[in-house]
GROMACS .gro file of N, CA and C in nm:
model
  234
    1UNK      N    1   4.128   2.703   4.606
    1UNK     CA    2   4.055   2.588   4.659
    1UNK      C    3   4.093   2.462   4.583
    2UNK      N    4   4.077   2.383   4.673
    2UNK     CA    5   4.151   2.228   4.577
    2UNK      C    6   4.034   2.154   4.500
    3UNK      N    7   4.072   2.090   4.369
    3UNK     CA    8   3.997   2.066   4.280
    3UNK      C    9   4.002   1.910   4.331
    4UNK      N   10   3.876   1.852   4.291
    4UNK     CA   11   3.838   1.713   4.299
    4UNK      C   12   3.870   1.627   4.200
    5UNK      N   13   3.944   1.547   4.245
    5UNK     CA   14   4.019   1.475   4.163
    5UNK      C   15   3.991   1.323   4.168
    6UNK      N   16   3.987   1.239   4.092
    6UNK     CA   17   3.954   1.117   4.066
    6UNK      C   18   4.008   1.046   3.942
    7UNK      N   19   4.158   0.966   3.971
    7UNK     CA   20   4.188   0.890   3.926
    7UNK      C   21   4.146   0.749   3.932
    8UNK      N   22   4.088   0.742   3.785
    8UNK     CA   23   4.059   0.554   3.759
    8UNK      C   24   4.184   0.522   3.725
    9UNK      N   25   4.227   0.370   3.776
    9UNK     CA   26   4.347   0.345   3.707
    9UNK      C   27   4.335   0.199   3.747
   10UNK      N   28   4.456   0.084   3.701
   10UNK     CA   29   4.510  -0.061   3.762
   10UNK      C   30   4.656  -0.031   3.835
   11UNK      N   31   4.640  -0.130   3.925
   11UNK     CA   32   4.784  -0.153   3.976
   11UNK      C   33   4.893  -0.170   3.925
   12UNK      N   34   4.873  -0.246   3.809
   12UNK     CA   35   4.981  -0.242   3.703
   12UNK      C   36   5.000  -0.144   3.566
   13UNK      N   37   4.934  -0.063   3.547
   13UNK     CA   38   4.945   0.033   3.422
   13UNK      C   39   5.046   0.138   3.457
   14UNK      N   40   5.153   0.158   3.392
   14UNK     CA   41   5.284   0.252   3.381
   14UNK      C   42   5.251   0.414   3.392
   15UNK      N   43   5.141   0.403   3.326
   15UNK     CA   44   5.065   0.550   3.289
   15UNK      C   45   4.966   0.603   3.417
   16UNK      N   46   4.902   0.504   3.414
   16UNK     CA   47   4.842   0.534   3.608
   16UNK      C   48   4.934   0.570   3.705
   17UNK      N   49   5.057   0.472   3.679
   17UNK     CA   50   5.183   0.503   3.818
   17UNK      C   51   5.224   0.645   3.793
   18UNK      N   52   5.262   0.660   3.701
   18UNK     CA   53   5.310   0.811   3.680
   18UNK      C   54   5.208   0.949   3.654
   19UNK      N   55   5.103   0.906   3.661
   19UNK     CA   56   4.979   1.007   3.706
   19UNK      C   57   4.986   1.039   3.794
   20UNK      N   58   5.001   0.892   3.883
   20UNK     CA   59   4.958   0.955   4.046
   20UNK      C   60   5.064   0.990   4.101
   21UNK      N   61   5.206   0.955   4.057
   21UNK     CA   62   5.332   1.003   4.080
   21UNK      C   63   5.304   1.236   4.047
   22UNK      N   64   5.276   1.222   3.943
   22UNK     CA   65   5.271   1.356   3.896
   22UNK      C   66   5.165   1.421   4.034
   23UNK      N   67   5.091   1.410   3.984
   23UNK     CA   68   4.965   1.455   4.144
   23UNK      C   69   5.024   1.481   4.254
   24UNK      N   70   5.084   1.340   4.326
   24UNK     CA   71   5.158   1.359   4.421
   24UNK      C   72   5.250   1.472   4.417
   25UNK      N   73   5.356   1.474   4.344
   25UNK     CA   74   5.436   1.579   4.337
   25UNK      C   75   5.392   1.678   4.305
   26UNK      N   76   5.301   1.715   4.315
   26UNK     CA   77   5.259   1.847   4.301
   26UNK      C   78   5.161   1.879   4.395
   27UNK      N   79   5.172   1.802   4.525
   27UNK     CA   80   5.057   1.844   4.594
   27UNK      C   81   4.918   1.823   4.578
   28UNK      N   82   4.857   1.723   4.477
   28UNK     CA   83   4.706   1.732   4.436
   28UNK      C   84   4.677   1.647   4.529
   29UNK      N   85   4.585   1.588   4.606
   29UNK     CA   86   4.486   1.541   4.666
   29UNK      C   87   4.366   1.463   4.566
   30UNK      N   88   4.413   1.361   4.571
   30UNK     CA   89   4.325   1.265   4.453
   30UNK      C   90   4.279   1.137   4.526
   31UNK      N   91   4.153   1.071   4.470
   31UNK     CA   92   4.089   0.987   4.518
   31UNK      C   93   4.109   0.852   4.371
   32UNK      N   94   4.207   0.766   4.461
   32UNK     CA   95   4.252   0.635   4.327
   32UNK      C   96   4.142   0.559   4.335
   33UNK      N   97   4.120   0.516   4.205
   33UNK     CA   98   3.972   0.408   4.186
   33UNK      C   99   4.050   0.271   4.122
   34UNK      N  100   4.066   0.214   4.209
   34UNK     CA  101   4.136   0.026   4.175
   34UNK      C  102   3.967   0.000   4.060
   35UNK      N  103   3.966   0.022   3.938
   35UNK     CA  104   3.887  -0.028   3.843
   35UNK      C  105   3.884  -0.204   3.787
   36UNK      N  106   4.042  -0.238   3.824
   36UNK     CA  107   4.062  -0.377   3.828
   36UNK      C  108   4.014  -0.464   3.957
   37UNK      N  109   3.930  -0.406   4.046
   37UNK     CA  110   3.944  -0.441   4.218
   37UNK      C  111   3.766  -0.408   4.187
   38UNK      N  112   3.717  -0.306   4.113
   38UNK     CA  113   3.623  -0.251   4.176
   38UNK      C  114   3.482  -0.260   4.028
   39UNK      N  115   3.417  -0.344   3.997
   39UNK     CA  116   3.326  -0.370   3.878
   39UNK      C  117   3.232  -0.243   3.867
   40UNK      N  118   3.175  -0.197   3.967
   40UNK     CA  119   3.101  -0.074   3.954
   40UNK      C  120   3.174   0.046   3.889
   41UNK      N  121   3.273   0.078   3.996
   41UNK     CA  122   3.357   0.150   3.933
   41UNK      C  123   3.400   0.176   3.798
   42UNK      N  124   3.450   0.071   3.723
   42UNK     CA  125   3.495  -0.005   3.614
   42UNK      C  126   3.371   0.087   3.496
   43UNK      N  127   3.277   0.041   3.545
   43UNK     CA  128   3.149   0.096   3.476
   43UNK      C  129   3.075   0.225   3.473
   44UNK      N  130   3.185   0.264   3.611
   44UNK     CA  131   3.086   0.417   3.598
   44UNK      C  132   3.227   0.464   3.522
   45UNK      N  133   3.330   0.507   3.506
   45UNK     CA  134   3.504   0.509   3.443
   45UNK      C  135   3.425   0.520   3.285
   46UNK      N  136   3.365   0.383   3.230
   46UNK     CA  137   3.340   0.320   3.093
   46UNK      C  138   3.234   0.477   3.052
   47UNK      N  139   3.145   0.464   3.107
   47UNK     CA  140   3.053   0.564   3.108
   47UNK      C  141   3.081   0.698   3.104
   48UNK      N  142   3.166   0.775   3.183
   48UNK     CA  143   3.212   0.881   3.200
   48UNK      C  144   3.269   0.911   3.108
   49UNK      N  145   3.374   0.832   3.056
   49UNK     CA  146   3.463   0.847   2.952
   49UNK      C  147   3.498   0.723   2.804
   50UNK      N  148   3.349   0.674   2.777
   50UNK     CA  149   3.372   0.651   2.710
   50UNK      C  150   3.452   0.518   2.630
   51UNK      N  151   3.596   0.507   2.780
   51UNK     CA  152   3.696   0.443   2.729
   51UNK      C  153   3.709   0.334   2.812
   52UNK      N  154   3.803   0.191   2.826
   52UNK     CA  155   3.822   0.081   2.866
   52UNK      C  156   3.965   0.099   2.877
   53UNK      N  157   4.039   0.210   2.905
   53UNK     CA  158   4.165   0.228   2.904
   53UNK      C  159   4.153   0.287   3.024
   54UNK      N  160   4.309   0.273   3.083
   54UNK     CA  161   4.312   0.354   3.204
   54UNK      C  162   4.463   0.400   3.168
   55UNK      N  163   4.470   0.513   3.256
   55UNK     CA  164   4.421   0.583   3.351
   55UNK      C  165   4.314   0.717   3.284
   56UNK      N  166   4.185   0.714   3.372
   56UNK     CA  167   4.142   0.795   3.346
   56UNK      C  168   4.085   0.865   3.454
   57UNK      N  169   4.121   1.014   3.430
   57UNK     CA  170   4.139   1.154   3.528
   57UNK      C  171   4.035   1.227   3.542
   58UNK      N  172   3.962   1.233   3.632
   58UNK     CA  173   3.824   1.310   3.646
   58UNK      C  174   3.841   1.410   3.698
   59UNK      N  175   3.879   1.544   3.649
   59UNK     CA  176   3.925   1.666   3.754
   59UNK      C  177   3.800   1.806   3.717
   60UNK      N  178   3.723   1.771   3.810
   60UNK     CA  179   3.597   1.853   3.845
   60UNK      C  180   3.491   1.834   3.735
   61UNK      N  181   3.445   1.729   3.707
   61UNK     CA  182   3.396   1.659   3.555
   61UNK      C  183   3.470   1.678   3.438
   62UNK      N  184   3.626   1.748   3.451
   62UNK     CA  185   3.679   1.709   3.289
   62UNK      C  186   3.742   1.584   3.339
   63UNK      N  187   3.710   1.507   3.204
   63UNK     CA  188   3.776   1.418   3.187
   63UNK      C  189   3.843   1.420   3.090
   64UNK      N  190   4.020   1.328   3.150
   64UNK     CA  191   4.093   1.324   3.060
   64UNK      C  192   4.170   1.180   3.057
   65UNK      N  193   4.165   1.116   2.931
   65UNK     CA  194   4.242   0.996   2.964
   65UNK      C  195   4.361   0.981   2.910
   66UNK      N  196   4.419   0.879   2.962
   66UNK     CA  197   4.541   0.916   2.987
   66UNK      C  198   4.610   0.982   3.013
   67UNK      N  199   4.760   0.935   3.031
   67UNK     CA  200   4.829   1.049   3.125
   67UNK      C  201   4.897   1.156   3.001
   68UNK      N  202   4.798   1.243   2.972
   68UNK     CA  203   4.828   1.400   2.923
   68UNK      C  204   4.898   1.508   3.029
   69UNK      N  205   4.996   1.538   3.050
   69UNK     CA  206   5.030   1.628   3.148
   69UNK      C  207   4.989   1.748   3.147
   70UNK      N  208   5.000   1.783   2.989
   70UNK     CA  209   4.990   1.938   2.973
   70UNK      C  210   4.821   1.984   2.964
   71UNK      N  211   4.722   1.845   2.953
   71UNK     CA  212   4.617   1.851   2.980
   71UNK      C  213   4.564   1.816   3.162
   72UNK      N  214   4.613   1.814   3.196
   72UNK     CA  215   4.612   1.765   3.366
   72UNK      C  216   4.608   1.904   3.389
   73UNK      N  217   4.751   1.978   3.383
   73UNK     CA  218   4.843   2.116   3.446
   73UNK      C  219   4.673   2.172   3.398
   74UNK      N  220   4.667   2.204   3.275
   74UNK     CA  221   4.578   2.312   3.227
   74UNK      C  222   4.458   2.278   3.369
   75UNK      N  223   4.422   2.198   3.358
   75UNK     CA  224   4.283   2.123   3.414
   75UNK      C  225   4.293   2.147   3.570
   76UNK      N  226   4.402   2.149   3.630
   76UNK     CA  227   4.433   2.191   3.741
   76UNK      C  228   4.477   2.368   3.786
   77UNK      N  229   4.524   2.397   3.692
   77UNK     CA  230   4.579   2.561   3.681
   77UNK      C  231   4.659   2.538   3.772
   78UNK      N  232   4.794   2.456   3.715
   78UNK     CA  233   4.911   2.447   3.752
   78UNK      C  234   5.019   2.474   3.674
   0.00000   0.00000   0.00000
């Protein structure tokens, strides 16, 4: 069954692009949160995790920020 996925990220962060690059290529099904576009958002992101950095990866309440791969794979059981 596919895991729920929720990337916070900006349009311009290198590390967001290649998150959602990774996801993509692998088939994940993720929901992008424009945090630079979106103030609520921004705040629930801050809250969840703590951090003011992006990208941050919400995969079935783990959160992980930044782009960790080998913490993504695990988090996904990929």
């Amino acid at each position: 069954m596919a895991k729920t996925v929720k990337v916070y990220s900006t349009s311009t962060c290198p590390y967001c692009i290649r998150a959602k690059q990774f996801l993509t290529e692998n088939n994940i099904q993720f929901e992008n949160i424009d945090v630079s576009a979106d103030h609520a958002k921004a705040q629930e992101m801050i809250k969840k995790s703590g951090q003011m950095g992006v990208p941050v990866l919400d995969i079935e309440g783990e959160i992980i920020i930044g782009f960790d791969k080998e913490r993504i794979k695990q988090a996904l059981g990929i």
